[in-house]
Coordinates of C-alpha atoms in Angstrom, one line a residue:
M1 CA -9.3 -24.9 8.4
S2 CA -5.6 -25.3 9.3
L3 CA -3.2 -22.7 8.0
K4 CA -0.1 -23.8 6.2
R5 CA 3.1 -23.5 8.1
P6 CA 5.3 -20.8 6.4
R7 CA 8.1 -22.0 4.1
S8 CA 11.7 -21.5 5.3
L9 CA 13.8 -19.6 3.0
K10 CA 16.8 -21.4 4.1
W11 CA 15.7 -24.8 3.4
S12 CA 13.8 -23.9 0.2
L13 CA 17.1 -22.7 -1.2
V14 CA 19.0 -25.8 0.2
L15 CA 16.6 -28.1 -1.8
R16 CA 16.4 -26.2 -5.0
I17 CA 20.1 -25.5 -5.2
A18 CA 20.9 -29.4 -4.4
L19 CA 18.3 -30.5 -7.2
L20 CA 19.8 -27.9 -9.5
Q21 CA 23.6 -29.2 -8.9
C22 CA 22.4 -32.8 -9.4
A23 CA 20.6 -32.1 -12.6
M24 CA 23.3 -29.8 -14.0
L25 CA 25.9 -32.2 -13.1
T26 CA 24.1 -35.0 -14.9
L27 CA 23.5 -32.9 -17.9
I28 CA 27.2 -31.9 -18.1
I29 CA 28.5 -35.2 -17.9
V30 CA 26.0 -36.7 -20.3
G31 CA 26.8 -33.9 -22.5
I32 CA 30.4 -34.4 -22.4
L33 CA 30.0 -38.2 -23.2
V34 CA 27.7 -37.5 -26.2
A35 CA 30.1 -34.8 -27.6
L36 CA 33.0 -37.4 -27.4
L37 CA 31.1 -40.0 -28.9
A38 CA 29.8 -37.6 -31.7
T39 CA 33.5 -36.6 -32.5
G40 CA 34.9 -40.0 -32.2
L41 CA 37.3 -39.4 -29.3
I42 CA 36.0 -42.2 -27.1
P43 CA 36.0 -44.9 -29.9
H44 CA 39.6 -43.9 -30.6
D45 CA 40.7 -44.5 -27.0
Y46 CA 38.2 -47.4 -26.2
E47 CA 39.8 -50.8 -26.2
D48 CA 36.9 -53.1 -25.3
G49 CA 34.5 -52.6 -28.0
T50 CA 35.0 -56.0 -29.8
M51 CA 35.2 -57.9 -26.3
D52 CA 31.9 -56.1 -25.2
V53 CA 30.2 -57.4 -28.5
L54 CA 31.3 -60.8 -28.0
A55 CA 30.5 -61.2 -24.2
D56 CA 27.0 -60.1 -25.1
A57 CA 26.8 -62.6 -27.9
V58 CA 28.0 -65.7 -26.2
A59 CA 25.6 -68.2 -24.8
R60 CA 25.0 -72.0 -24.5
D61 CA 22.8 -74.3 -26.4
A62 CA 20.3 -76.9 -24.8
G63 CA 23.3 -79.3 -24.3
G64 CA 25.5 -76.6 -22.6
K65 CA 27.8 -76.1 -25.5
L66 CA 29.3 -72.7 -26.2
I67 CA 27.6 -70.8 -29.0
L68 CA 27.6 -67.4 -30.6
R69 CA 24.4 -65.7 -31.2
E70 CA 24.2 -63.3 -34.1
T71 CA 23.2 -60.1 -32.5
S72 CA 22.9 -56.8 -34.3
D73 CA 26.0 -55.5 -32.6
L74 CA 28.0 -58.7 -33.8
T75 CA 26.8 -58.2 -37.4
K76 CA 27.6 -54.6 -37.3
L77 CA 30.9 -55.5 -35.9
R78 CA 31.6 -58.0 -38.6
S79 CA 30.7 -55.6 -41.4
E80 CA 33.0 -52.8 -39.7
V81 CA 35.9 -55.3 -39.0
P82 CA 36.4 -57.7 -42.1
D83 CA 39.2 -59.5 -40.4
L84 CA 37.6 -60.0 -37.0
W85 CA 39.2 -63.0 -35.0
F86 CA 38.7 -64.2 -31.4
I87 CA 39.0 -67.3 -29.2
I88 CA 36.3 -67.8 -26.6
R89 CA 36.7 -70.7 -24.0
D90 CA 35.5 -71.7 -20.5
K91 CA 37.1 -73.3 -17.7
Q92 CA 35.7 -76.7 -18.7
G93 CA 37.8 -76.6 -22.1
Q94 CA 35.0 -75.6 -24.4
R95 CA 36.2 -73.3 -27.2
L96 CA 34.9 -71.1 -29.9
Q97 CA 37.3 -69.6 -32.7
E98 CA 36.8 -67.6 -35.7
G99 CA 39.0 -65.6 -38.0
T100 CA 42.8 -65.6 -38.6
M101 CA 44.9 -64.7 -35.7
P102 CA 47.9 -62.3 -36.5
P103 CA 51.2 -64.2 -36.1
I104 CA 52.2 -61.8 -33.4
F105 CA 49.4 -63.3 -31.3
Q106 CA 49.7 -67.0 -32.1
P107 CA 52.2 -67.7 -29.4
F108 CA 49.8 -66.6 -26.8
A109 CA 47.2 -68.9 -27.9
G110 CA 48.8 -71.8 -26.2
L111 CA 49.3 -70.0 -23.1
L112 CA 45.8 -69.0 -22.3
D113 CA 45.7 -71.5 -19.4
T114 CA 48.3 -69.4 -17.7
I115 CA 47.1 -65.9 -18.6
N116 CA 44.4 -63.9 -16.6
D117 CA 44.3 -60.4 -18.4
A118 CA 46.5 -59.2 -20.7
R119 CA 47.2 -56.2 -23.2
I120 CA 49.2 -57.3 -25.9
D121 CA 50.9 -55.1 -28.7
H122 CA 54.0 -55.2 -31.1
A123 CA 55.1 -51.7 -29.9
I124 CA 57.3 -51.1 -26.9
G125 CA 55.4 -49.5 -24.1
Q126 CA 51.9 -49.0 -23.3
T127 CA 49.6 -47.9 -26.2
A128 CA 46.2 -46.9 -26.3
P129 CA 44.3 -49.1 -27.6
P130 CA 46.5 -52.2 -27.8
E131 CA 46.3 -54.4 -30.7
G132 CA 44.8 -57.4 -28.6
K133 CA 43.4 -58.3 -25.2
I134 CA 42.8 -61.3 -23.2
R135 CA 40.4 -61.1 -20.3
W136 CA 38.0 -63.2 -18.5
T137 CA 34.5 -61.8 -18.2
D138 CA 31.1 -62.6 -17.0
T139 CA 28.6 -63.7 -19.8
A140 CA 25.2 -65.5 -20.0
A141 CA 26.9 -68.6 -20.6
G142 CA 29.0 -68.1 -17.4
N143 CA 32.7 -66.7 -16.9
V144 CA 34.7 -67.2 -20.0
Q145 CA 38.0 -66.0 -21.3
I146 CA 37.9 -64.0 -24.3
F147 CA 41.1 -63.4 -26.5
T148 CA 40.4 -60.9 -29.5
G149 CA 41.6 -57.7 -31.2
T150 CA 40.5 -54.3 -30.4
K151 CA 39.3 -52.7 -33.4
G152 CA 35.6 -52.3 -32.4
G153 CA 34.2 -49.0 -31.0
L154 CA 31.9 -48.0 -28.3
S155 CA 28.2 -48.3 -28.9
L156 CA 26.0 -45.3 -27.7
L157 CA 23.3 -47.8 -26.7
R158 CA 25.7 -49.7 -24.7
L159 CA 26.7 -46.2 -23.0
L160 CA 23.0 -45.6 -22.3
D161 CA 22.5 -48.9 -20.9
Q162 CA 25.4 -48.3 -18.5
A163 CA 23.8 -44.7 -17.5
P164 CA 21.9 -45.9 -14.5
Q165 CA 24.9 -47.6 -12.9
F166 CA 27.0 -44.8 -13.8
F167 CA 24.5 -42.2 -12.2
L168 CA 24.3 -44.4 -8.9
Q169 CA 28.0 -45.1 -8.7
G170 CA 29.3 -41.8 -10.2
I171 CA 26.8 -38.8 -10.2
L172 CA 24.9 -39.6 -7.2
P173 CA 27.7 -39.7 -4.7
L174 CA 29.2 -36.5 -6.1
A175 CA 26.0 -34.8 -6.2
G176 CA 25.5 -35.8 -2.5
L177 CA 28.8 -34.4 -1.5
M178 CA 27.7 -31.2 -3.3
A179 CA 24.3 -31.3 -1.7
L180 CA 25.9 -31.7 1.8
A181 CA 28.1 -28.8 1.1
T182 CA 25.2 -26.9 0.0
L183 CA 23.3 -27.8 3.1
F184 CA 26.0 -26.2 5.5
A185 CA 27.0 -23.3 3.2
T186 CA 23.5 -22.2 2.6
P187 CA 22.3 -21.2 5.9
W188 CA 25.6 -19.2 6.4
V189 CA 25.1 -17.4 3.2
V190 CA 21.3 -16.7 3.8
R191 CA 22.2 -15.3 7.2
G192 CA 24.8 -13.2 5.9
A193 CA 22.7 -11.9 3.0
L194 CA 19.6 -11.2 4.9
S195 CA 21.4 -9.8 7.9
G196 CA 20.0 -6.4 7.1
L197 CA 16.5 -7.6 6.8
G198 CA 17.1 -9.2 10.5
H199 CA 17.8 -5.7 11.7
A200 CA 14.8 -4.3 10.0
A201 CA 12.8 -6.9 11.5
A202 CA 14.3 -6.1 15.1
E203 CA 13.5 -2.4 14.5
A204 CA 9.9 -3.4 13.4
E205 CA 9.4 -5.4 16.6
R206 CA 10.2 -2.3 18.7
I207 CA 7.6 -0.2 16.9
D208 CA 5.1 1.3 19.7
I209 CA 2.0 3.6 19.3
D210 CA 3.9 6.1 21.5
Q211 CA 7.0 6.2 19.2
R212 CA 6.1 8.2 16.0
G213 CA 8.5 8.8 13.2
V214 CA 10.1 5.3 13.3
Q215 CA 11.5 4.2 9.9
L216 CA 12.9 0.7 9.1
P217 CA 16.7 0.8 8.2
L218 CA 17.6 0.0 4.5
K219 CA 21.3 -0.7 5.3
D220 CA 22.4 -4.1 4.2
V221 CA 18.9 -5.0 3.1
P222 CA 19.0 -7.3 -0.2
T223 CA 17.7 -5.5 -3.4
E224 CA 14.8 -7.9 -4.0
V225 CA 13.4 -6.9 -0.4
T226 CA 14.0 -3.2 -0.7
P227 CA 10.7 -2.5 -2.2
L228 CA 8.9 -4.1 0.9
V229 CA 10.9 -2.2 3.3
K230 CA 10.3 1.0 1.6
A231 CA 6.6 0.4 1.3
V232 CA 6.4 -0.5 4.9
N233 CA 8.1 2.8 5.8
A234 CA 5.8 4.7 3.5
A235 CA 2.9 3.0 5.4
L236 CA 4.5 3.9 8.7
A237 CA 4.8 7.5 7.5
R238 CA 1.1 7.6 6.4
L239 CA 0.0 6.3 9.8
D240 CA 2.1 8.9 11.6
R241 CA 0.5 11.7 9.6
G242 CA -3.0 10.2 10.3
Y243 CA -2.4 9.9 14.1
E244 CA -1.2 13.5 14.2
R245 CA -4.4 14.6 12.4
H246 CA -6.4 12.6 14.7
K247 CA -4.6 14.0 17.9
R248 CA -4.8 17.7 16.5
F249 CA -8.6 17.1 15.8
L250 CA -9.2 15.7 19.4
T251 CA -7.3 18.7 20.9
D252 CA -9.1 21.4 18.7
A253 CA -12.5 19.7 19.6
A254 CA -11.8 19.7 23.2
H255 CA -10.8 23.4 23.1
E256 CA -13.7 24.3 21.1
L257 CA -16.1 22.7 23.7
R258 CA -14.8 24.4 26.6
T259 CA -16.6 27.6 25.9
P260 CA -20.1 26.4 25.1
V261 CA -19.8 23.8 27.9
A262 CA -19.0 26.7 30.4
I263 CA -21.8 28.8 29.1
L264 CA -24.2 25.8 29.3
N265 CA -23.4 25.4 33.0
T266 CA -23.7 29.0 33.6
R267 CA -27.2 29.0 32.1
L268 CA -28.3 25.9 34.0
A269 CA -27.2 27.3 37.3
S270 CA -29.4 30.2 36.7
L271 CA -32.5 28.2 36.4
P272 CA -34.8 27.4 39.4
A273 CA -33.7 24.7 41.5
T274 CA -35.8 21.6 40.3
P275 CA -34.9 17.7 39.8
E276 CA -34.7 18.3 36.0
R277 CA -32.2 21.2 36.6
A278 CA -30.1 18.8 38.8
R279 CA -30.0 16.1 36.2
L280 CA -29.2 18.8 33.5
L281 CA -26.4 19.8 35.7
Q282 CA -25.2 16.3 36.1
D283 CA -25.0 15.8 32.4
A284 CA -23.3 19.1 31.9
A285 CA -20.5 18.1 34.4
R286 CA -20.1 14.9 32.8
L287 CA -19.7 16.7 29.3
S288 CA -17.2 19.1 31.0
T289 CA -15.4 16.1 32.6
L290 CA -15.0 14.5 29.0
T291 CA -13.7 17.7 27.7
D292 CA -11.3 18.0 30.4
Q293 CA -10.2 14.3 29.8
L294 CA -9.6 14.9 26.1
L295 CA -7.1 17.8 27.0
D296 CA -5.4 15.5 29.7
L297 CA -4.9 12.7 27.0
Q298 CA -3.3 15.2 24.7
R299 CA -1.1 16.7 27.5
L300 CA -0.1 12.9 28.5
D301 CA 0.9 12.3 24.8
R302 CA 3.1 15.2 24.7
Q303 CA 4.6 14.9 28.1
T304 CA 8.1 16.2 28.0
S305 CA 8.9 17.7 31.3
P306 CA 11.1 15.5 33.6
F307 CA 9.4 13.8 36.5
E308 CA 9.9 15.2 40.1
R309 CA 9.4 14.0 43.6
V310 CA 5.7 13.9 44.7
D311 CA 3.9 13.0 47.8
L312 CA 1.1 10.6 47.0
V313 CA -0.5 11.2 50.4
A314 CA -0.7 15.1 49.7
I315 CA -2.2 14.4 46.2
A316 CA -4.7 11.7 47.5
R317 CA -5.8 14.2 50.4
G318 CA -6.2 17.0 47.9
V319 CA -8.6 14.8 45.6
I320 CA -10.9 13.8 48.4
V321 CA -11.1 17.4 49.5
D322 CA -12.3 18.4 46.1
L323 CA -14.6 15.5 45.4
A324 CA -16.1 15.0 49.0
P325 CA -18.9 17.4 48.4
M326 CA -19.8 15.4 45.2
A327 CA -19.6 12.3 46.9
F328 CA -21.9 13.3 49.9
S329 CA -24.5 14.7 47.6
A330 CA -24.5 11.3 45.6
G331 CA -25.3 9.5 48.9
Y332 CA -21.8 8.0 49.7
E333 CA -19.4 8.3 52.8
M334 CA -15.9 9.1 52.4
S335 CA -12.9 7.7 54.1
F336 CA -9.1 8.7 53.8
E337 CA -6.6 6.1 55.3
P338 CA -2.8 6.8 54.8
E339 CA -0.5 4.4 56.1
R340 CA 2.1 7.3 56.6
D341 CA 2.1 11.1 57.0
T342 CA 4.1 11.3 53.6
L343 CA 4.9 8.6 50.8
F344 CA 7.0 9.8 47.9
A345 CA 7.1 8.6 44.4
T346 CA 8.5 10.1 41.1
G347 CA 6.3 11.5 38.6
D348 CA 4.1 14.2 37.1
R349 CA 2.0 15.7 40.1
T350 CA -0.9 17.1 37.7
A351 CA -1.0 13.8 35.8
I352 CA -1.2 11.6 39.0
E353 CA -3.8 13.9 40.5
R354 CA -6.0 13.6 37.3
A355 CA -5.6 9.9 37.6
V356 CA -6.6 9.6 41.1
T357 CA -9.5 12.0 40.4
N358 CA -10.7 9.8 37.4
I359 CA -10.7 6.8 39.9
V360 CA -12.8 8.4 42.6
Q361 CA -15.3 9.9 40.0
N362 CA -15.6 6.4 38.6
A363 CA -16.2 5.2 42.0
I364 CA -19.0 7.9 42.5
E365 CA -20.6 7.1 39.2
H366 CA -20.7 3.2 39.6
G367 CA -20.7 2.6 43.2
G368 CA -24.2 2.0 43.7
R369 CA -24.7 5.6 45.3
A370 CA -24.7 4.1 48.6
G371 CA -21.9 2.9 51.1
K372 CA -18.5 4.1 51.6
I373 CA -15.8 5.2 49.3
T374 CA -12.2 4.5 50.9
V375 CA -8.9 6.2 49.5
S376 CA -5.9 4.6 51.1
V377 CA -2.2 5.4 50.5
T378 CA 0.3 2.4 51.4
T379 CA 3.8 1.4 51.1
P380 CA 5.6 1.2 49.1
A381 CA 3.9 3.5 46.6
I382 CA 0.2 2.6 46.2
I383 CA -3.0 4.4 46.1
E384 CA -6.2 2.2 46.3
V385 CA -9.8 3.4 45.8
R386 CA -12.5 1.1 47.1
D387 CA -16.2 1.2 47.0
E388 CA -19.1 -1.0 48.0
G389 CA -20.8 -1.2 44.4
D390 CA -21.7 -4.2 42.3
G391 CA -17.7 -4.4 41.4
V392 CA -16.1 -5.6 38.1
P393 CA -16.3 -8.9 36.7
P394 CA -13.0 -10.7 36.3
G395 CA -13.6 -11.2 32.6
E396 CA -14.1 -7.4 32.2
R397 CA -11.1 -6.2 34.1
E398 CA -8.9 -5.6 31.0
R399 CA -11.6 -4.2 28.8
I400 CA -12.9 -1.6 31.2
F401 CA -9.6 0.4 30.6
E402 CA -10.5 0.8 26.9
P403 CA -12.1 4.2 25.9
F404 CA -15.8 4.7 26.2
Y405 CA -16.2 0.9 27.4
R406 CA -19.5 0.2 28.9
L407 CA -19.8 -2.6 31.6
R408 CA -23.6 -2.9 31.1
P409 CA -25.6 -1.4 28.2
Q410 CA -27.6 1.0 30.4
D411 CA -24.4 2.5 31.9
H412 CA -23.0 5.9 30.9
G413 CA -19.6 4.1 30.6
A414 CA -16.3 5.4 32.0
G415 CA -15.5 7.8 29.1
L416 CA -12.0 8.4 28.9
G417 CA -11.4 8.4 32.6
L418 CA -10.0 5.0 33.1
N419 CA -8.1 5.1 29.8
L420 CA -6.3 8.1 31.2
V421 CA -5.4 6.3 34.2
Q422 CA -4.0 3.3 32.5
E423 CA -2.1 5.8 30.2
T424 CA -0.9 7.7 33.1
M425 CA 0.4 4.8 34.9
H426 CA 2.1 3.4 31.7
L427 CA 3.7 7.0 31.4
H428 CA 5.1 6.5 35.2
G429 CA 6.3 2.9 34.7
G430 CA 3.6 1.6 37.1
R431 CA 0.4 -0.3 36.7
I432 CA -3.3 -0.4 37.4
E433 CA -5.1 -3.3 38.8
I434 CA -8.7 -4.2 39.6
L435 CA -8.8 -6.5 42.8
D436 CA -11.7 -8.0 44.8
G437 CA -12.1 -6.0 48.1
K438 CA -13.6 -7.1 51.5
P439 CA -16.0 -5.6 52.6
S440 CA -15.9 -3.4 49.7
R441 CA -16.9 -5.0 46.3
A442 CA -14.3 -3.3 44.1
C443 CA -10.6 -1.8 44.5
F444 CA -8.6 -0.1 41.9
R445 CA -5.1 -0.3 43.1
M446 CA -2.3 2.3 41.4
S447 CA 1.3 1.1 42.1
F448 CA 4.0 3.8 41.4
R449 CA 7.7 3.7 41.7
A450 CA 8.6 4.5 45.3
L451 CA 11.1 7.0 46.6
A452 CA 12.8 7.3 50.1
A453 CA 11.1 9.5 52.3

């Protein structure tokens, strides 16, 4: 099932505003026209009412002769204008005439061949409307000349008939120009109005689990979006409180476990030397290691002291000296291969020492209890721990750094050791990688930031 593409606020606003403008423009213009018709303002100034009715009524009979059909508009015009008069003629000389022409217009009746369009009035200057008009117009009978008075009004039905053409020629182009202006103006307006929201989104992208107490800014955020930003800030605050409670619990639990674990080790050491005692001591050591790892995790999370210049060769050598007896008793050989006598990096000595210790302990635990464990220190600032065990499948090399992840169901897992290594490398701006080694089967590489010797 495919997810719907999120709607764009910008284009949604553009479309809705354009449609609203078009609708409002149409309603305003139509409303104005209806109001003018209702108040009689348009009929007072409209001068083609009689000519429009006559143009609609003129036609030809079967023989091609000009006739005047008695339309409803013509009947209404006759009742409203008792003294209706007109002359209708075509270019072939056919002629229709009705009513008594006022004397002022009679001289023009003989000059119709020489007149195209004319507005005739007895007053000096242009009046609206004039008393008479001459015009050639297209009708059902073809192009004819109509000479008549101007006492007819504008019909609402005729106005509605012209509405589609008026919409296409008047309203639509104007609405198109307004929509085009909206298309360019709306994105700019939206960007300005939502600039504060953009700043809040940029801050949200920088939120990390290691940065607590972060709140999204409310400055310049639109009022409509403010409740959402406040809700996110409240959720972040709750997450921070929950995270702190979780961390305090782990720290308190680790401190509380240290005393009973130490007592357990003491009591086990006093037992007679048997295979069962050895297994119990091994399990107790694993529990003690896990307790120390929990405390290390808390110490890393609260790291505040500045980094110092540390010698990776000295750190690796110290770890090997401490863990060599454990490795020998588990059936391994140990090898230390420094490229130089000293190799410096910047960091926290205790954290790096614990990280190397966890890597070597992981090799002792999962290296197959045979072969050689090799610790090398190479330039620019790299510590590698190689063993000859079964290795780590490529598909598991990311997940193995998760807390308590088990590579195989029967394994004890790596506890927090490898997760602590990853956190330590992240703290130091370095990285931890798992490589294929030859003849070794697994290679853990820790890359630090190097310093000049």
